[in-house]
PDB file of C-alpha atoms in Angstrom:
ATOM      1  CA  MET A   1      -6.957  -6.436  11.653  1.00 58.00           C
ATOM      2  CA  TYR A   2      -8.944  -6.356   8.409  1.00 74.00           C
ATOM      3  CA  VAL A   3     -12.086  -7.972   9.800  1.00 74.00           C
ATOM      4  CA  ASP A   4     -14.366  -5.102   8.762  1.00 73.00           C
ATOM      5  CA  LEU A   5     -13.005  -5.141   5.221  1.00 76.00           C
ATOM      6  CA  ILE A   6     -13.428  -8.915   5.007  1.00 81.00           C
ATOM      7  CA  ILE A   7     -17.028  -8.636   6.255  1.00 78.00           C
ATOM      8  CA  ILE A   8     -17.969  -5.996   3.675  1.00 77.00           C
ATOM      9  CA  ILE A   9     -16.297  -7.887   0.821  1.00 81.00           C
ATOM     10  CA  ALA A  10     -18.001 -11.146   1.842  1.00 84.00           C
ATOM     11  CA  LEU A  11     -21.404  -9.452   1.995  1.00 79.00           C
ATOM     12  CA  LEU A  12     -20.903  -7.751  -1.362  1.00 79.00           C
ATOM     13  CA  VAL A  13     -19.766 -11.013  -2.964  1.00 83.00           C
ATOM     14  CA  PHE A  14     -22.871 -12.707  -1.530  1.00 81.00           C
ATOM     15  CA  VAL A  15     -25.079 -10.004  -3.067  1.00 77.00           C
ATOM     16  CA  ILE A  16     -23.354 -10.361  -6.438  1.00 78.00           C
ATOM     17  CA  ILE A  17     -23.636 -14.160  -6.425  1.00 83.00           C
ATOM     18  CA  TYR A  18     -27.209 -14.196  -5.101  1.00 80.00           C
ATOM     19  CA  SER A  19     -28.705 -11.716  -7.548  1.00 78.00           C
ATOM     20  CA  LYS A  20     -28.423 -11.058 -11.240  1.00 79.00           C
ATOM     21  CA  LYS A  21     -30.361  -7.797 -11.613  1.00 83.00           C
ATOM     22  CA  PHE A  22     -28.905  -4.326 -11.260  1.00 83.00           C
ATOM     23  CA  GLN A  23     -31.744  -3.337  -8.923  1.00 86.00           C
ATOM     24  CA  ASN A  24     -30.811  -6.147  -6.533  1.00 84.00           C
ATOM     25  CA  TYR A  25     -27.201  -4.934  -6.396  1.00 86.00           C
ATOM     26  CA  ILE A  26     -28.390  -1.476  -5.387  1.00 89.00           C
ATOM     27  CA  PHE A  27     -30.765  -2.860  -2.757  1.00 89.00           C
ATOM     28  CA  GLY A  28     -28.012  -5.150  -1.462  1.00 86.00           C
ATOM     29  CA  VAL A  29     -25.491  -2.350  -0.989  1.00 87.00           C
ATOM     30  CA  ALA A  30     -28.108  -0.139   0.678  1.00 91.00           C
ATOM     31  CA  THR A  31     -29.225  -2.976   2.954  1.00 89.00           C
ATOM     32  CA  ILE A  32     -25.650  -3.692   4.016  1.00 88.00           C
ATOM     33  CA  ASP A  33     -25.075  -0.019   4.821  1.00 91.00           C
ATOM     34  CA  VAL A  34     -28.337   0.291   6.782  1.00 93.00           C
ATOM     35  CA  PHE A  35     -27.432  -2.869   8.706  1.00 91.00           C
ATOM     36  CA  PHE A  36     -24.034  -1.410   9.646  1.00 90.00           C
ATOM     37  CA  ARG A  37     -25.628   1.878  10.708  1.00 92.00           C
ATOM     38  CA  VAL A  38     -28.219   0.112  12.901  1.00 93.00           C
ATOM     39  CA  LEU A  39     -25.492  -1.916  14.597  1.00 89.00           C
ATOM     40  CA  SER A  40     -23.495   1.278  15.101  1.00 90.00           C
ATOM     41  CA  PHE A  41     -26.542   2.907  16.693  1.00 92.00           C
ATOM     42  CA  LEU A  42     -26.973  -0.085  19.003  1.00 88.00           C
ATOM     43  CA  LYS A  43     -23.283   0.038  19.896  1.00 88.00           C
ATOM     44  CA  ASN A  44     -23.579   3.684  20.913  1.00 88.00           C
ATOM     45  CA  ASN A  45     -26.840   3.319  22.849  1.00 89.00           C
ATOM     46  CA  ILE A  46     -26.634  -0.064  24.608  1.00 84.00           C
ATOM     47  CA  PRO A  47     -24.777   0.112  27.914  1.00 84.00           C
ATOM     48  CA  ILE A  48     -23.676  -3.554  27.850  1.00 83.00           C
ATOM     49  CA  SER A  49     -19.906  -3.437  27.392  1.00 79.00           C
ATOM     50  CA  GLY A  50     -19.599  -6.986  25.996  1.00 83.00           C
ATOM     51  CA  ILE A  51     -21.923  -6.302  23.087  1.00 81.00           C
ATOM     52  CA  LYS A  52     -20.438  -2.857  22.583  1.00 84.00           C
ATOM     53  CA  GLY A  53     -16.917  -4.283  22.421  1.00 83.00           C
ATOM     54  CA  GLN A  54     -17.801  -7.031  19.961  1.00 82.00           C
ATOM     55  CA  ILE A  55     -19.653  -4.676  17.634  1.00 82.00           C
ATOM     56  CA  SER A  56     -16.797  -2.145  17.805  1.00 82.00           C
ATOM     57  CA  LYS A  57     -14.241  -4.835  17.058  1.00 81.00           C
ATOM     58  CA  TYR A  58     -15.919  -6.673  14.192  1.00 81.00           C
ATOM     59  CA  VAL A  59     -18.551  -4.449  12.586  1.00 83.00           C
ATOM     60  CA  PRO A  60     -17.785  -1.212  10.705  1.00 84.00           C
ATOM     61  CA  GLU A  61     -19.918   1.893  11.226  1.00 88.00           C
ATOM     62  CA  SER A  62     -20.864   2.270   7.549  1.00 89.00           C
ATOM     63  CA  ILE A  63     -19.566   1.684   4.045  1.00 90.00           C
ATOM     64  CA  PRO A  64     -18.044   5.202   3.803  1.00 92.00           C
ATOM     65  CA  SER A  65     -16.136   4.590   7.043  1.00 90.00           C
ATOM     66  CA  ILE A  66     -14.533   1.510   5.487  1.00 87.00           C
ATOM     67  CA  ILE A  67     -13.693   3.431   2.327  1.00 89.00           C
ATOM     68  CA  ASN A  68     -12.074   6.232   4.319  1.00 90.00           C
ATOM     69  CA  LYS A  69     -10.213   3.778   6.565  1.00 87.00           C
ATOM     70  CA  TYR A  70      -8.483   1.841   3.788  1.00 87.00           C
ATOM     71  CA  THR A  71      -8.097   4.426   1.017  1.00 88.00           C
ATOM     72  CA  ASP A  72      -7.308   8.093   0.654  1.00 88.00           C
ATOM     73  CA  GLY A  73      -6.894  10.682  -2.056  1.00 90.00           C
ATOM     74  CA  THR A  74      -8.422  10.245  -5.472  1.00 93.00           C
ATOM     75  CA  ILE A  75      -9.403   6.608  -4.968  1.00 92.00           C
ATOM     76  CA  SER A  76     -11.299   7.498  -1.805  1.00 92.00           C
ATOM     77  CA  GLU A  77     -13.119  10.344  -3.554  1.00 95.00           C
ATOM     78  CA  LEU A  78     -14.036   8.082  -6.470  1.00 95.00           C
ATOM     79  CA  LEU A  79     -15.358   5.335  -4.182  1.00 92.00           C
ATOM     80  CA  ILE A  80     -17.323   7.799  -2.028  1.00 94.00           C
ATOM     81  CA  TRP A  81     -18.944   9.343  -5.120  1.00 95.00           C
ATOM     82  CA  THR A  82     -19.768   5.852  -6.399  1.00 93.00           C
ATOM     83  CA  TYR A  83     -21.375   5.126  -3.036  1.00 93.00           C
ATOM     84  CA  VAL A  84     -23.369   8.385  -3.195  1.00 95.00           C
ATOM     85  CA  ILE A  85     -24.602   7.549  -6.703  1.00 95.00           C
ATOM     86  CA  ILE A  86     -25.656   4.075  -5.538  1.00 93.00           C
ATOM     87  CA  ILE A  87     -27.596   5.597  -2.618  1.00 95.00           C
ATOM     88  CA  ILE A  88     -29.264   8.143  -4.937  1.00 96.00           C
ATOM     89  CA  ILE A  89     -30.341   5.301  -7.248  1.00 95.00           C
ATOM     90  CA  PHE A  90     -31.609   3.412  -4.201  1.00 94.00           C
ATOM     91  CA  LEU A  91     -33.679   6.416  -3.109  1.00 95.00           C
ATOM     92  CA  CYS A  92     -35.125   6.711  -6.620  1.00 94.00           C
ATOM     93  CA  PHE A  93     -36.135   3.033  -6.524  1.00 92.00           C
ATOM     94  CA  ILE A  94     -37.761   3.507  -3.117  1.00 92.00           C
ATOM     95  CA  ALA A  95     -39.612   6.639  -4.279  1.00 91.00           C
ATOM     96  CA  LYS A  96     -40.839   4.791  -7.379  1.00 90.00           C
ATOM     97  CA  ILE A  97     -42.117   1.926  -5.228  1.00 88.00           C
ATOM     98  CA  PHE A  98     -43.885   4.375  -2.911  1.00 88.00           C
ATOM     99  CA  ILE A  99     -45.520   6.212  -5.805  1.00 88.00           C
ATOM    100  CA  LYS A 100     -46.740   3.000  -7.478  1.00 86.00           C
ATOM    101  CA  ARG A 101     -48.322   1.723  -4.283  1.00 79.00           C
ATOM    102  CA  LYS A 102     -52.081   2.170  -4.183  1.00 64.00           C
ATOM    103  CA  LYS A 103     -52.649   1.428  -0.475  1.00 61.00           C
ATOM    104  CA  ILE A 104     -50.517   2.430   2.454  1.00 53.00           C
TER     105      ILE A 104
END
């Protein structure tokens, strides 16, 4: 019923408990979203129905899909924009790390 919502809340609570820096929160949210998107890709491209069914049942496609599933209207817009801002901050952190790196 609310398995996907419970999974995302548990992962976010783990990130909050595990880390104390703002940067770690951003990386945690981005990592969770990338993980969901990779599992969604696997679900769509692996022909094994057992794996496909389990991923479809228990794992959401992405954080915005959860937001849109359980909210609508102004709250949904606010949460989506918050998500977009978090992803923009994440991309800035990644760009800064890439620029500071001397060797590739």
